[in-house]
Coordinates of C-alpha atoms in Angstrom, one line a residue:
Chain A
M104 CA 30.5 6.1 -9.3
K105 CA 26.4 6.0 -9.4
R106 CA 23.7 8.4 -8.3
I107 CA 21.1 7.3 -6.1
S108 CA 17.8 8.7 -5.5
V109 CA 16.0 6.9 -2.6
L110 CA 13.6 7.8 0.2
G111 CA 15.3 8.8 3.8
P112 CA 17.9 9.0 5.1
G113 CA 17.7 6.5 7.4
T114 CA 15.4 4.7 6.0
F115 CA 14.8 0.7 5.1
S116 CA 15.0 1.9 1.8
E117 CA 18.6 2.8 2.3
E118 CA 19.8 0.2 3.7
S119 CA 18.7 -1.5 1.0
A120 CA 20.3 -0.2 -0.8
H121 CA 23.9 -0.2 0.8
H122 CA 23.1 -4.5 1.2
F123 CA 22.2 -4.0 -2.8
L124 CA 24.4 -2.3 -4.9
G125 CA 27.5 -3.3 -2.3
A126 CA 30.5 -2.9 -4.2
V127 CA 28.9 -1.3 -7.2
P128 CA 30.8 2.6 -5.8
H129 CA 27.8 4.9 -5.8
Q130 CA 26.8 7.7 -3.9
L131 CA 22.3 7.5 -2.1
I132 CA 20.4 11.2 -3.0
P133 CA 18.6 11.1 -0.1
C134 CA 14.8 11.9 -0.9
K135 CA 11.5 13.0 0.8
L136 CA 8.8 11.7 -0.8
I137 CA 8.9 8.6 -3.6
A138 CA 8.3 11.6 -6.4
D139 CA 10.7 13.7 -5.9
V140 CA 13.1 10.0 -6.5
F141 CA 11.9 9.9 -9.3
Q142 CA 12.0 13.5 -10.4
A143 CA 15.4 13.0 -9.7
V144 CA 16.2 10.5 -12.0
V145 CA 13.8 12.1 -14.4
S146 CA 16.0 15.2 -14.5
G147 CA 19.0 13.5 -14.1
R148 CA 20.2 14.5 -11.4
A149 CA 20.2 10.7 -10.7
D150 CA 21.2 7.9 -12.6
L151 CA 18.4 5.8 -10.9
G152 CA 16.4 5.6 -8.8
V153 CA 14.5 3.3 -5.5
I154 CA 10.6 2.4 -5.4
P155 CA 9.7 0.6 -2.4
I156 CA 7.0 -1.9 -5.5
E157 CA 5.5 -4.4 -2.7
N158 CA 4.6 -5.1 0.7
T159 CA 5.8 -1.6 1.8
L160 CA 5.7 0.8 4.9
E161 CA 7.2 4.0 3.5
G162 CA 4.7 4.8 0.8
S163 CA 1.5 3.7 -1.5
V164 CA 2.5 1.1 -3.2
S165 CA -0.7 2.1 -5.2
Q166 CA 0.4 4.9 -5.7
H167 CA 3.7 4.2 -6.8
L168 CA 2.6 2.0 -9.5
D169 CA 0.4 5.1 -10.3
W170 CA 3.7 6.9 -11.2
L171 CA 5.7 4.6 -12.8
V172 CA 2.6 3.8 -14.9
H173 CA 1.3 7.4 -15.8
E174 CA 4.2 9.7 -14.9
V175 CA 7.1 8.0 -16.5
D176 CA 8.7 6.2 -18.3
L177 CA 11.4 4.3 -16.7
P178 CA 12.6 1.0 -17.0
I179 CA 13.3 -0.9 -14.2
Q180 CA 16.7 -2.2 -14.5
A181 CA 16.7 -4.5 -11.0
E182 CA 14.5 -5.4 -8.1
W183 CA 15.2 -6.9 -5.0
V184 CA 14.0 -8.2 -1.6
Y185 CA 14.9 -7.2 2.0
P186 CA 13.5 -8.8 4.4
I187 CA 12.5 -5.6 7.5
T188 CA 13.5 -5.9 10.4
M189 CA 12.2 -3.7 13.7
N190 CA 14.2 -3.2 16.4
L191 CA 13.7 -1.0 18.9
I192 CA 15.9 2.0 19.3
G193 CA 16.0 4.6 21.8
R194 CA 18.7 5.6 25.1
A195 CA 20.8 2.6 26.7
G196 CA 18.4 1.7 30.3
P197 CA 16.0 -0.7 30.7
L198 CA 13.1 -1.3 28.9
E199 CA 10.7 -1.1 31.8
G200 CA 11.8 3.1 32.2
I201 CA 9.6 3.5 28.6
R202 CA 7.0 5.3 28.4
E203 CA 6.3 6.5 24.8
V204 CA 7.1 4.8 21.6
L205 CA 6.9 6.1 18.3
S206 CA 7.3 4.9 14.4
H207 CA 5.2 5.3 11.6
P208 CA 1.5 3.3 12.8
V209 CA 2.4 0.2 10.4
A210 CA 6.0 -0.5 12.3
L211 CA 4.0 0.1 15.3
G212 CA 0.6 -2.6 14.4
Q213 CA 3.8 -4.9 13.0
C214 CA 5.3 -5.2 16.4
R215 CA 2.1 -5.1 18.4
E216 CA 3.3 -8.5 20.1
F217 CA 6.3 -7.5 21.7
L218 CA 5.0 -4.3 22.5
R219 CA 2.1 -5.4 24.5
A220 CA 4.3 -7.9 26.0
R221 CA 7.1 -6.5 27.2
L222 CA 5.8 -2.4 27.1
P223 CA 2.6 -2.6 27.6
R224 CA 2.2 0.5 29.9
A225 CA 4.4 2.4 26.5
E226 CA 2.3 4.5 24.3
V227 CA 2.4 4.2 21.1
I228 CA 2.3 7.6 18.8
P229 CA 2.2 7.1 15.1
V230 CA 4.8 9.5 12.9
G231 CA 5.3 10.3 9.9
S232 CA 8.5 7.5 9.2
T233 CA 10.3 5.1 11.1
S234 CA 13.7 7.8 11.3
E235 CA 11.4 10.3 11.8
G236 CA 10.7 8.2 15.0
A237 CA 14.2 7.9 15.1
R238 CA 14.8 12.1 14.6
Q239 CA 12.1 12.9 17.8
V240 CA 14.2 11.0 20.2
R241 CA 17.1 11.6 19.3
E242 CA 15.8 16.4 19.4
R243 CA 13.6 15.7 22.4
A244 CA 17.0 14.9 24.3
S245 CA 16.0 16.0 27.5
E246 CA 13.7 14.0 27.9
T247 CA 14.2 10.2 29.7
G248 CA 11.9 7.3 28.3
L249 CA 11.0 7.4 24.9
A250 CA 12.2 5.3 22.1
A251 CA 11.6 4.4 18.0
I252 CA 10.5 1.4 16.0
G253 CA 12.9 2.0 12.5
S254 CA 15.7 0.5 10.8
A255 CA 19.6 -0.3 12.0
A256 CA 20.1 2.6 9.3
S257 CA 18.4 5.0 11.2
A258 CA 19.8 4.1 14.9
A259 CA 23.2 4.5 13.5
L260 CA 22.2 7.8 12.2
Y261 CA 21.1 9.8 14.7
G262 CA 23.4 8.2 17.4
L263 CA 21.1 6.4 19.4
D264 CA 21.1 2.2 19.9
I265 CA 19.6 -0.7 19.4
L266 CA 17.7 -1.4 23.1
A267 CA 15.8 -5.1 21.2
G268 CA 16.4 -6.7 17.3
H269 CA 13.7 -8.7 15.6
I270 CA 10.9 -7.3 17.6
E271 CA 8.7 -7.9 14.3
D272 CA 5.5 -10.2 15.5
H273 CA 6.8 -11.9 11.6
P274 CA 9.8 -12.3 10.7
D275 CA 9.5 -13.3 7.2
N276 CA 8.4 -9.4 6.4
A277 CA 10.4 -8.4 2.9
T278 CA 10.0 -5.5 0.6
R279 CA 10.2 -5.8 -2.7
F280 CA 12.3 -2.4 -4.1
V281 CA 12.7 -1.6 -7.9
L282 CA 15.6 0.3 -8.8
V283 CA 14.4 2.2 -12.0
G284 CA 16.5 4.6 -14.6
P285 CA 17.6 5.4 -18.5
E286 CA 20.6 3.4 -17.4
P287 CA 21.0 -0.9 -17.8
L288 CA 23.0 -1.9 -14.8
V289 CA 24.4 -5.3 -12.8
L290 CA 24.6 -6.0 -10.5
S291 CA 27.0 -9.1 -9.3
R292 CA 24.9 -10.6 -7.8
P293 CA 22.6 -14.0 -8.5
G294 CA 18.7 -13.5 -9.3
R295 CA 16.7 -14.8 -11.0
S296 CA 15.8 -12.7 -14.7
K297 CA 12.0 -11.5 -14.7
T298 CA 9.6 -8.9 -16.9
S299 CA 7.5 -7.3 -15.7
L300 CA 4.8 -6.5 -18.4
L301 CA 2.0 -3.7 -17.9
V302 CA -1.0 -5.6 -20.2
T303 CA -4.4 -3.6 -20.7
L304 CA -7.4 -5.7 -21.6
P305 CA -9.4 -4.7 -24.9
A306 CA -13.0 -5.3 -23.7
D307 CA -14.0 -8.3 -20.8
F308 CA -12.0 -8.9 -17.7
P309 CA -12.8 -12.5 -17.8
G310 CA -12.7 -13.8 -21.3
A311 CA -9.7 -11.3 -21.3
L312 CA -7.9 -12.1 -18.8
H313 CA -8.3 -15.9 -19.2
Q314 CA -7.0 -15.4 -23.2
V315 CA -3.7 -14.2 -21.7
L316 CA -3.1 -16.9 -19.6
S317 CA -3.8 -18.7 -22.4
V318 CA -1.1 -18.0 -24.4
F319 CA 1.4 -18.2 -21.8
A320 CA 0.7 -21.8 -20.0
R321 CA 0.9 -22.7 -24.0
K322 CA 4.8 -21.5 -23.7
Q323 CA 4.8 -22.8 -20.4
V324 CA 6.1 -19.0 -19.1
N325 CA 5.7 -19.2 -15.4
L326 CA 3.6 -16.1 -14.3
V327 CA 5.6 -15.3 -11.2
R328 CA 2.8 -12.5 -9.8
I329 CA -0.3 -10.4 -11.1
E330 CA -2.2 -7.8 -9.8
S331 CA -5.5 -5.5 -12.0
R332 CA -6.0 -2.5 -11.5
P333 CA -8.6 -0.4 -13.1
T334 CA -7.4 2.8 -15.3
R335 CA -7.7 5.4 -15.2
K336 CA -10.4 5.9 -17.9
R337 CA -13.4 4.0 -17.5
L338 CA -14.7 2.2 -14.6
G339 CA -15.2 -2.0 -15.3
N340 CA -11.3 -1.0 -18.1
Y341 CA -9.0 -2.7 -16.1
F342 CA -5.0 -3.5 -17.1
F343 CA -3.0 -5.4 -14.6
F344 CA 0.8 -6.2 -13.5
I345 CA 1.9 -9.1 -15.0
D346 CA 5.6 -10.8 -13.7
V347 CA 6.7 -13.8 -15.8
D348 CA 10.2 -15.7 -15.7
S349 CA 11.9 -15.1 -18.8
P350 CA 15.6 -14.8 -19.6
L351 CA 17.1 -11.0 -19.2
S352 CA 16.4 -9.8 -22.7
A353 CA 16.5 -6.0 -24.9
Q354 CA 13.1 -7.8 -26.0
P355 CA 11.5 -10.3 -24.0
M356 CA 9.4 -12.6 -24.9
P357 CA 8.8 -11.8 -29.2
E358 CA 6.7 -14.1 -29.2
A359 CA 4.2 -14.2 -26.8
L360 CA 4.0 -10.8 -26.9
A361 CA 2.6 -10.7 -30.3
E362 CA 0.0 -13.2 -29.7
L363 CA -1.5 -10.3 -27.2
D364 CA -1.1 -7.8 -29.3
S365 CA -2.9 -9.9 -31.7
L366 CA -5.3 -10.6 -29.0
G367 CA -6.0 -6.9 -28.5
C368 CA -4.1 -6.6 -25.6
S369 CA -2.5 -3.3 -25.8
V370 CA 1.8 -4.5 -24.3
R371 CA 4.2 -2.7 -22.4
V372 CA 7.1 -3.6 -21.2
L373 CA 8.4 -2.7 -18.0
G374 CA 11.6 -3.9 -17.6
S375 CA 13.9 -7.0 -18.3
Y376 CA 16.1 -7.7 -15.1
L377 CA 17.5 -9.5 -12.7
S378 CA 15.7 -10.2 -9.6
H379 CA 17.8 -10.8 -5.8
G380 CA 16.8 -11.9 -2.3
V381 CA 19.3 -11.4 0.4
Chain B
M175 CA -26.6 1.4 16.9
K176 CA -24.0 0.3 15.4
R177 CA -20.2 1.2 17.2
I178 CA -18.0 1.4 14.3
S179 CA -14.5 1.6 14.8
V180 CA -12.3 3.0 12.1
L181 CA -8.9 4.6 11.9
G182 CA -9.0 8.4 13.4
P183 CA -10.0 10.6 14.8
G184 CA -10.3 13.5 11.2
T185 CA -9.5 10.8 8.7
F186 CA -10.6 10.0 5.5
S187 CA -11.7 6.5 6.7
E188 CA -14.1 8.5 9.5
E189 CA -15.7 11.1 6.5
S190 CA -16.0 8.6 4.7
A191 CA -17.3 5.9 7.0
H192 CA -20.5 9.2 7.8
H193 CA -21.3 8.9 4.7
F194 CA -22.2 5.9 3.7
L195 CA -23.6 4.8 7.1
G196 CA -26.0 7.9 6.6
A197 CA -29.2 7.4 8.0
V198 CA -28.0 4.6 9.6
P199 CA -27.6 4.8 13.4
H200 CA -24.3 4.2 14.6
Q201 CA -21.4 5.9 16.6
L202 CA -18.2 5.6 15.2
I203 CA -14.6 4.4 18.2
P204 CA -12.0 6.3 16.7
C205 CA -8.9 4.1 16.6
K206 CA -4.8 5.2 16.3
L207 CA -3.2 2.0 14.0
I208 CA -5.4 -0.6 11.5
A209 CA -5.1 -3.8 14.5
D210 CA -6.9 -1.6 16.7
V211 CA -10.2 -1.3 14.2
F212 CA -9.4 -5.4 13.9
Q213 CA -8.8 -6.1 17.7
A214 CA -12.5 -3.7 18.7
V215 CA -14.8 -6.2 16.1
V216 CA -12.9 -9.4 17.0
S217 CA -13.3 -7.7 21.1
G218 CA -16.7 -7.1 20.7
R219 CA -16.9 -3.9 21.3
A220 CA -17.2 -2.4 17.9
D221 CA -20.2 -4.8 15.9
L222 CA -18.3 -3.8 12.4
G223 CA -14.4 -1.8 11.3
V224 CA -14.2 -0.4 8.6
I225 CA -10.5 -1.0 6.4
P226 CA -9.0 0.4 3.7
I227 CA -8.0 -2.3 1.6
E228 CA -7.5 -0.7 -1.8
N229 CA -5.0 2.9 -3.0
T230 CA -5.4 4.1 0.6
L231 CA -3.2 6.3 2.0
E232 CA -3.7 5.3 5.7
G233 CA -1.4 2.4 6.3
S234 CA -0.7 -0.5 4.2
V235 CA -2.7 -1.7 2.1
S236 CA -0.6 -5.1 1.6
Q237 CA -0.2 -5.4 6.1
H238 CA -4.9 -4.6 6.3
L239 CA -5.4 -7.5 4.0
D240 CA -2.6 -9.9 6.0
W241 CA -4.5 -8.8 8.8
L242 CA -7.6 -10.4 7.3
V243 CA -6.2 -13.8 6.4
H244 CA -3.7 -14.9 8.5
E245 CA -5.3 -12.7 11.7
V246 CA -8.4 -12.7 11.6
D247 CA -11.5 -15.0 10.4
L248 CA -14.3 -11.3 9.6
P249 CA -16.1 -11.5 7.5
I250 CA -15.8 -8.9 4.8
Q251 CA -20.2 -7.9 5.1
A252 CA -20.2 -4.3 2.8
E253 CA -17.9 -2.4 1.0
W254 CA -16.9 1.4 -0.1
V255 CA -15.1 3.3 -3.1
Y256 CA -14.3 6.9 -1.6
P257 CA -13.3 9.5 -4.0
I258 CA -10.2 11.1 -2.3
T259 CA -10.6 14.0 -2.3
M260 CA -7.9 17.1 -0.6
N261 CA -7.3 20.2 1.0
L262 CA -5.2 23.5 1.4
I263 CA -6.3 23.9 4.9
G264 CA -5.1 26.3 7.9
R265 CA -6.6 29.9 9.3
A266 CA -7.7 32.2 7.0
G267 CA -5.5 34.5 4.6
P268 CA -3.2 34.1 1.5
L269 CA -1.7 31.0 -0.2
E270 CA 1.0 33.7 -0.8
G271 CA 2.6 33.6 3.6
I272 CA 2.0 29.9 3.9
R273 CA 5.5 28.8 4.2
E274 CA 5.1 25.4 5.7
V275 CA 3.1 22.7 4.3
L276 CA 2.3 18.8 7.0
S277 CA 0.8 16.5 5.0
H278 CA 1.3 12.2 5.2
P279 CA 3.5 11.8 2.4
V280 CA 1.2 9.5 0.0
A281 CA -0.7 13.4 0.6
L282 CA 2.0 15.4 0.2
G283 CA 2.6 14.1 -3.4
Q284 CA -1.0 13.3 -4.7
C285 CA -1.0 17.4 -4.8
R286 CA 2.6 17.9 -5.7
E287 CA 1.7 20.3 -9.1
F288 CA -0.8 22.5 -7.0
L289 CA 2.1 22.9 -4.1
R290 CA 4.7 23.0 -7.2
A291 CA 2.2 26.3 -8.6
R292 CA 0.6 28.0 -5.8
L293 CA 2.6 28.3 -3.5
P294 CA 6.3 27.2 -5.1
R295 CA 8.5 28.0 -2.4
A296 CA 7.1 26.6 1.0
E297 CA 8.7 23.8 2.1
V298 CA 6.7 20.2 2.3
I299 CA 7.0 18.7 5.8
P300 CA 6.4 14.6 6.3
V301 CA 3.8 14.1 8.8
G302 CA 2.2 10.0 9.9
S303 CA -1.4 11.4 9.1
T304 CA -3.4 13.5 6.8
S305 CA -4.9 15.1 10.5
E306 CA -1.3 14.6 12.9
G307 CA -1.0 17.5 9.7
A308 CA -4.1 19.4 11.2
R309 CA -3.7 18.8 14.9
Q310 CA -0.2 20.3 14.5
V311 CA -1.0 23.2 12.3
R312 CA -4.2 23.8 15.0
E313 CA -0.8 23.3 18.0
R314 CA 1.4 26.2 16.6
A315 CA -1.1 29.0 17.2
S316 CA 1.1 31.3 18.0
E317 CA 2.9 30.2 14.5
T318 CA 1.1 32.3 10.7
G319 CA 2.3 30.4 7.4
L320 CA 1.5 27.4 8.4
A321 CA -1.1 25.0 6.3
A322 CA -1.6 21.6 5.7
I323 CA -3.0 19.1 3.3
G324 CA -5.4 16.7 4.3
S325 CA -10.0 15.6 4.9
A326 CA -12.5 18.5 5.2
A327 CA -13.6 16.6 8.6
S328 CA -9.8 16.3 9.3
A329 CA -10.1 20.7 9.4
A330 CA -13.6 21.0 11.6
L331 CA -12.2 18.1 13.7
Y332 CA -9.8 21.5 14.4
G333 CA -11.3 24.2 14.0
L334 CA -9.5 25.2 10.6
D335 CA -10.8 27.0 7.6
I336 CA -10.2 25.1 4.3
L337 CA -8.8 27.6 2.2
A338 CA -8.8 25.0 -1.2
G339 CA -10.3 21.9 -2.4
H340 CA -9.8 19.2 -4.7
I341 CA -6.3 20.7 -5.1
E342 CA -5.7 16.8 -5.8
D343 CA -3.5 16.5 -9.7
H344 CA -5.8 13.6 -10.5
P345 CA -9.2 13.9 -9.4
D346 CA -10.2 10.3 -9.6
N347 CA -7.7 8.9 -7.1
A348 CA -10.8 7.3 -4.4
T349 CA -10.2 4.6 -2.3
R350 CA -12.2 1.1 -1.4
F351 CA -13.0 0.7 2.0
V352 CA -14.6 -2.9 3.6
L353 CA -16.7 -3.5 6.8
V354 CA -15.8 -6.7 8.8
G355 CA -18.0 -8.0 11.6
P356 CA -19.1 -11.3 12.5
E357 CA -23.3 -9.5 11.7
P358 CA -25.2 -8.9 8.1
L359 CA -25.6 -5.2 7.7
V360 CA -27.5 -4.1 4.7
L361 CA -27.1 -0.8 3.6
S362 CA -29.6 1.0 2.3
R363 CA -28.3 2.8 -0.9
P364 CA -28.1 1.8 -4.2
G365 CA -25.5 -1.3 -4.7
R366 CA -23.0 -4.5 -6.8
S367 CA -23.3 -7.7 -5.3
K368 CA -19.7 -9.2 -5.0
T369 CA -17.9 -12.1 -3.7
S370 CA -14.0 -11.9 -1.7
L371 CA -13.1 -15.3 -2.4
L372 CA -9.0 -16.2 -1.8
V373 CA -8.0 -19.0 -3.3
T374 CA -5.1 -21.0 -2.5
L375 CA -2.7 -23.2 -5.3
P376 CA -1.8 -26.5 -5.2
A377 CA 1.2 -26.2 -7.3
D378 CA 3.0 -24.8 -10.1
F379 CA 1.1 -21.2 -10.5
P380 CA 1.0 -20.8 -14.7
G381 CA -1.2 -23.8 -16.1
A382 CA -2.9 -24.1 -12.4
L383 CA -4.6 -19.8 -11.9
H384 CA -4.8 -20.6 -15.4
Q385 CA -7.3 -23.3 -14.6
V386 CA -9.3 -22.0 -12.3
L387 CA -9.7 -18.7 -14.6
S388 CA -11.2 -21.3 -16.7
V389 CA -13.7 -22.7 -14.1
F390 CA -14.6 -18.6 -14.0
A391 CA -15.3 -18.3 -18.0
R392 CA -17.4 -21.7 -18.7
K393 CA -19.8 -20.5 -16.4
Q394 CA -19.9 -17.0 -17.0
V395 CA -18.3 -15.2 -13.9
N396 CA -17.1 -11.6 -14.1
L397 CA -14.1 -11.4 -12.3
V398 CA -13.5 -8.1 -11.4
R399 CA -10.3 -7.7 -9.5
I400 CA -7.4 -10.8 -8.9
E401 CA -4.0 -10.0 -6.6
S402 CA -1.6 -12.4 -6.4
R403 CA 0.2 -13.1 -3.1
P404 CA 3.2 -15.0 -1.8
T405 CA 1.9 -17.1 0.8
R406 CA 3.5 -17.1 4.4
K407 CA 4.6 -21.2 3.8
R408 CA 7.8 -20.8 1.5
L409 CA 8.3 -18.5 -1.4
G410 CA 6.5 -20.5 -4.6
N411 CA 3.3 -20.8 -2.8
Y412 CA 0.3 -18.7 -4.2
F413 CA -2.2 -17.4 -3.2
F414 CA -4.9 -14.9 -4.4
F415 CA -7.2 -12.2 -4.1
I416 CA -10.4 -13.2 -6.1
D417 CA -13.6 -11.2 -6.6
V418 CA -16.7 -11.3 -8.4
D419 CA -19.7 -10.6 -9.1
S420 CA -22.2 -12.4 -7.9
P421 CA -25.8 -12.3 -5.5
L422 CA -25.6 -12.3 -1.8
S423 CA -25.8 -15.2 -0.7
A424 CA -24.1 -17.0 3.0
Q425 CA -23.4 -20.0 -0.2
P426 CA -22.3 -18.2 -2.8
M427 CA -21.2 -19.9 -6.4
P428 CA -21.7 -23.5 -4.8
E429 CA -20.9 -25.2 -8.5
A430 CA -18.0 -22.6 -9.1
L431 CA -16.4 -23.7 -5.4
A432 CA -17.4 -27.1 -5.5
E433 CA -14.9 -27.1 -8.6
L434 CA -12.5 -25.3 -7.4
D435 CA -11.8 -27.5 -4.6
S436 CA -12.1 -30.3 -7.3
L437 CA -8.9 -29.2 -8.3
G438 CA -7.3 -29.1 -6.0
C439 CA -7.3 -25.7 -4.9
S440 CA -8.7 -24.7 -1.8
V441 CA -10.6 -21.5 -1.2
R442 CA -12.0 -19.1 1.7
V443 CA -15.0 -17.4 1.0
L444 CA -13.9 -13.3 2.6
G445 CA -17.6 -12.7 1.7
S446 CA -21.1 -11.8 0.0
Y447 CA -22.1 -8.3 -0.4
L448 CA -22.7 -4.5 -1.5
S449 CA -19.8 -2.6 -3.2
H450 CA -21.2 0.8 -2.7
G451 CA -20.1 4.3 -5.1
V452 CA -21.2 7.9 -4.2

């Protein structure tokens, strides 16, 4: 039984964890803050933690990355990309009666066209999370005309109905999650093997980054993501998150990493793992 | 008089706008959602809009970037980097009496050490924004033992005291904001001139990106930021946000951009502007 710490309850993080862990016996440990998700793993109360890492409305990506870099040393053991489907949830009744829609501000923004077309007179009320919106609709049981926007998981959690599904303006909205923890975990489903690197450049940005990418280009290593972030040390000093296609390995790409080292770069392997889509 | 749409009231976005606009006669138009900030500019109700673009707890950076790319065509006219200083705010009294601390989940995460050391028995309550926390503390006037974490602006807005200042765990926390709008604006303060580009690669990522960076390296153009994002069109198709040092110009770097074009890249100039620090 894997104990998995995750933002929750009623979040997309949870919903995605249930989807991808599927047949793996697991128990979710819902946490209020991302710091608590990490801390549960560090303290041993959880085996693995679920961290939204890109395009998320559950917390701040940059803060999650900063935690991975500065605060904890937990390897990435798996990654999944989960489509975010927004639902209008509440108590059954005609949409015309709805006068307040509660949700996370980003979720409200993602359903702007739906709200304008179908609920033009409803007021939008930003709250702390999509599941908090559902919770408030449940709690204010005596009031009519309330709805929330959120996950199917939050509708189920608070005993509410899905009044309309797939209400997001752009159906291609997906969030990337990584699963971090000390022990490897392999999900028995198809995946693409990747390695995530944290590369700190020795000095000037343009020349050095160009050299780093030369190493990968020469070795025909396919980059799938790159992002620069200022280090906390001083302005003008950068590190990069670089994801590349590479076979699963405890010591991935030894030659390429040795070359980067000889260029004066400091390289940390954040994980070698399988990335899964739905 | 410049009319400036901004997330608000009581946000760090607002606080930073007042700081940087300073002597420029301006009037802030507070908006609940980032979509409303953009929309106010598009509709002409505002001259410029303030968009948090990196390391922010006010909305989702990726969604803000997506708006800039897909939904609106508003050039970046200025950028500022504003240090985010967290305050414990509430009604004057000893910290020992505090049993609930309300704030945005990311702000709570950024003050974790302070909370552990100084308020170990207080419960943290995630709410929709830092100013929403202050608003609730104000509203629940008859209750004692409540505090919020947020901006000095939100304390002033809701008539609360700053019980402790600079309570964030890492003092080097700063948010990058861009000011977007159809007409140029020059703040009369020192700045670093930059150009932001959106570069879409023709095909394979590693080789093409390497060629793009070769162009900049050869022309001694200094890169200050790079970030890859999947396009909405199909998997495996990427674009890049690239910021470079370059002189202010309505048509920046014509030669480099022509070379990128000849490589088959599609390039859009998001803005040529001054970037300001505190």
